[in-house]
mmCIF file of C-alpha atoms in Angstrom:
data_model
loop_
_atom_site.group_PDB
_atom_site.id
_atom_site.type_symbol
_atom_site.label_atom_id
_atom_site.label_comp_id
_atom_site.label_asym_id
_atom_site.label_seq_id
_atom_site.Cartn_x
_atom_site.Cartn_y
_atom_site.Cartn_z
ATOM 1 C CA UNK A 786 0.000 0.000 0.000
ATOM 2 C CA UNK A 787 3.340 2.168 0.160
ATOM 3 C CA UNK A 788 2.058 3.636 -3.601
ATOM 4 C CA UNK A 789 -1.123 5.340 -2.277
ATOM 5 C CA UNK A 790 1.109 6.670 0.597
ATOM 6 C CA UNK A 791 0.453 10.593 1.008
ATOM 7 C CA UNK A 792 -0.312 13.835 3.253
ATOM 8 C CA UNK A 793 -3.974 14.326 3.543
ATOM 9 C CA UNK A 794 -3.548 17.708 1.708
ATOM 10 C CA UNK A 795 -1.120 15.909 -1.291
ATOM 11 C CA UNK A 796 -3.962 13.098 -1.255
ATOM 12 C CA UNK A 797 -6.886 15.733 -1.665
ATOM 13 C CA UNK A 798 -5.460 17.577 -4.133
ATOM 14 C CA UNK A 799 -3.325 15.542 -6.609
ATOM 15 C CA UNK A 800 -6.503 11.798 -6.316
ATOM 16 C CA UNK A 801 -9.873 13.075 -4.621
ATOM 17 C CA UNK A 802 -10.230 16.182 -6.364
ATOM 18 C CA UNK A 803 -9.088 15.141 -10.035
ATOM 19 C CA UNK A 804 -10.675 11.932 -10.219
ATOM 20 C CA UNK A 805 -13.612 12.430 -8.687
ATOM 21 C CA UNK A 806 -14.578 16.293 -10.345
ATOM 22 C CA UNK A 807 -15.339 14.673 -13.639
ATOM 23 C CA UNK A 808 -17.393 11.787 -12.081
ATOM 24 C CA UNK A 809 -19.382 14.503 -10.066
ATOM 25 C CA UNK A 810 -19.605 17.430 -12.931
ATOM 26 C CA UNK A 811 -20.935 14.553 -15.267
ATOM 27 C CA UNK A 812 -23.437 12.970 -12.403
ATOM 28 C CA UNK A 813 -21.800 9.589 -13.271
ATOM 29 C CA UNK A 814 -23.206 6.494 -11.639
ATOM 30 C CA UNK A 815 -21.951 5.105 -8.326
ATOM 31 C CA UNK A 816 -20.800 2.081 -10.121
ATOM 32 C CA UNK A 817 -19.156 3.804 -12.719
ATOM 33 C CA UNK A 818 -17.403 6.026 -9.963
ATOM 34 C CA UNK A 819 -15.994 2.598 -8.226
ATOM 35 C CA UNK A 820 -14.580 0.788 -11.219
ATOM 36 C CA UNK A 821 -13.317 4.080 -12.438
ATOM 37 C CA UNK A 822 -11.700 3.889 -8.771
ATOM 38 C CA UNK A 823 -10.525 0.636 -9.212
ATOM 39 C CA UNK A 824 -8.813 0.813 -13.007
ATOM 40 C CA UNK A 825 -6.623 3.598 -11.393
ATOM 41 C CA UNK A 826 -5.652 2.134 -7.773
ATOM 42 C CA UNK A 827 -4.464 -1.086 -10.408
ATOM 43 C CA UNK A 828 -2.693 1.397 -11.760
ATOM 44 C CA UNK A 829 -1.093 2.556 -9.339
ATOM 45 C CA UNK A 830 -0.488 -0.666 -7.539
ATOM 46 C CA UNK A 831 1.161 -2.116 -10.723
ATOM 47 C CA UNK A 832 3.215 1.163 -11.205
ATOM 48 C CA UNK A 833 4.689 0.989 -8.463
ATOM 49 C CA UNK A 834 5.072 -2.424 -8.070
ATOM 50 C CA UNK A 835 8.475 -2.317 -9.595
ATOM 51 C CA UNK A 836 6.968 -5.630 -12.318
ATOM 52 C CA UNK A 837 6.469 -4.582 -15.755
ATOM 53 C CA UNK A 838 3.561 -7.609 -16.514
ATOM 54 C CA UNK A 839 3.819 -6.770 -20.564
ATOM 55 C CA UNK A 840 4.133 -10.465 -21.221
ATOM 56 C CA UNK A 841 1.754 -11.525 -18.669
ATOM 57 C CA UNK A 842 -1.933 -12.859 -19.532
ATOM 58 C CA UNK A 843 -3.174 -10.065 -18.456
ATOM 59 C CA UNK A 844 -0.788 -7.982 -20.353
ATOM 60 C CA UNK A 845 -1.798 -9.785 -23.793
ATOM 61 C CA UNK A 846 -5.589 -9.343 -23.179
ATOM 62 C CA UNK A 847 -4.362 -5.133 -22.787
ATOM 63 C CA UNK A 848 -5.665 -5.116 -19.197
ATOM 64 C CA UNK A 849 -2.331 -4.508 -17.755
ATOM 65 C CA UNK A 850 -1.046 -0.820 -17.001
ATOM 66 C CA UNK A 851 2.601 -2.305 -18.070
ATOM 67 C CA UNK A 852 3.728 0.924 -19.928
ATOM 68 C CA UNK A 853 3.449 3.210 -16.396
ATOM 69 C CA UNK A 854 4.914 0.481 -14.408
ATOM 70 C CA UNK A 855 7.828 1.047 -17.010
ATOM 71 C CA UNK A 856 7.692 5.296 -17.069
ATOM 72 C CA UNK A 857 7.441 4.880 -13.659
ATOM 73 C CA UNK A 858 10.609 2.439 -13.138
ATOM 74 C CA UNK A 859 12.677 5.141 -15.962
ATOM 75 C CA UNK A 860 11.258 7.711 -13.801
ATOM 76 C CA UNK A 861 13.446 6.654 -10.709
ATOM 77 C CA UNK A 862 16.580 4.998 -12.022
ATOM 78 C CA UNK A 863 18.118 7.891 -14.499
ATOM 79 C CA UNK A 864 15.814 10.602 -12.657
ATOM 80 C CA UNK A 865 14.730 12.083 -15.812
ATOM 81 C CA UNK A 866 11.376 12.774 -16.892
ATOM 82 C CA UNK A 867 7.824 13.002 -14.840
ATOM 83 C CA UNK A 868 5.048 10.822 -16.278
ATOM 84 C CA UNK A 869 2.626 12.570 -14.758
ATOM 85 C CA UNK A 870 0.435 13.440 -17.443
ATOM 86 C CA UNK A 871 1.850 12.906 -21.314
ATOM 87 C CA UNK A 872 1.248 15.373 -22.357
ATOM 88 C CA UNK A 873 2.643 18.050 -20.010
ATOM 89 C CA UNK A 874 5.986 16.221 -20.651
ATOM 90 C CA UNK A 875 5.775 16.834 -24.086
ATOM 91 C CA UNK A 876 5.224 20.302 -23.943
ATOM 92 C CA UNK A 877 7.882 21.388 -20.997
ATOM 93 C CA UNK A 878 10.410 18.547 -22.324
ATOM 94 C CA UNK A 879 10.578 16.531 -19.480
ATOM 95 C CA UNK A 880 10.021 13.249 -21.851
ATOM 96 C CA UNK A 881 12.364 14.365 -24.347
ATOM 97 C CA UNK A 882 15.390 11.404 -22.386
ATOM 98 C CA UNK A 883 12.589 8.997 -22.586
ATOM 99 C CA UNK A 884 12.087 9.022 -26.037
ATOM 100 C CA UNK A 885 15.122 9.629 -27.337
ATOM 101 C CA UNK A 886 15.855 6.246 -25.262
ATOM 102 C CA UNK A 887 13.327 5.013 -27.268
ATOM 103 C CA UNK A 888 10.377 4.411 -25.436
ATOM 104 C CA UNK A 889 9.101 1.499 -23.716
ATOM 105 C CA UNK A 890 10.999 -0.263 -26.251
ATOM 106 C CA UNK A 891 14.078 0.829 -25.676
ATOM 107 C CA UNK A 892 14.088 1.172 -21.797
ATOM 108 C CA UNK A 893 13.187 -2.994 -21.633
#
C-alpha cells in the first residue's frame, strides 16, 4: 500500500479532487465512480510495483497498465522525466530522455 502513501492535503489535491470532479460534474453512476476507482488504484499498484507484466496474460488481453509500471521504473533509475500526465511532458520537455531512449521499447 506504500504507492497510495500521502499527506492528507497531497492526497486531496493531486486523487480526490481530479478523479472524482469529472465523475461529479458529469453525475456519473456510483458504479461507474468505483470501477473508475478501481482501473486507477491497479494502476497505481502495478506502477509501483516495480513488475512490468507486458508479457503476462493479463498484459496480452491489454488489461495490464505495463507501460506506467515502465515510465514509472525510468522515472526513478536515471531521474529524468515526470510521467505525470503525457502530455505536459511533451510540452515542458521533461520526456524528451525517454524518447530519445526510445520508449518502452528501448528502456526494456
Amino acid at each position: 500500500f506504500a504507492a497510495e502513501y500521502a499527506h492528507v492535503i497531497e492526497d486531496v489535491l493531486t486523487a480526490y479532487i481530479p478523479y472524482l470532479a469529472g465523475l461529479v460534474l458529469m453525475g456519473a453512476h456510483f458504479q461507474i465512480v468505483f470501477v473508475w476507482f478501481l482501473v486507477r488504484l491497479t494502476e497505481t499498484y502495478e506502477a509501483h510495483s516495480g513488475y512490468c507484466l507486458r508479457d503476462s496474460l493479463l498484459g496480452r488481453l491489454g488489461l495490464s497498465h505495463w507501460r506506467s509500471a515502465v515510465e514509472h521504473d525510468h522515472h526513478h533509475t536515471v531521474n529524468l522525466g515526470n510521467f505525470g500526465w503525457e502530455l505536459l511532458d511533451y510540452t515542458f520537455g521533461t520526456m524528451d530522455h525517454w524518447i530519445i531512449a526510445g520508449g518502452c521499447e528501448g528502456y526494456l
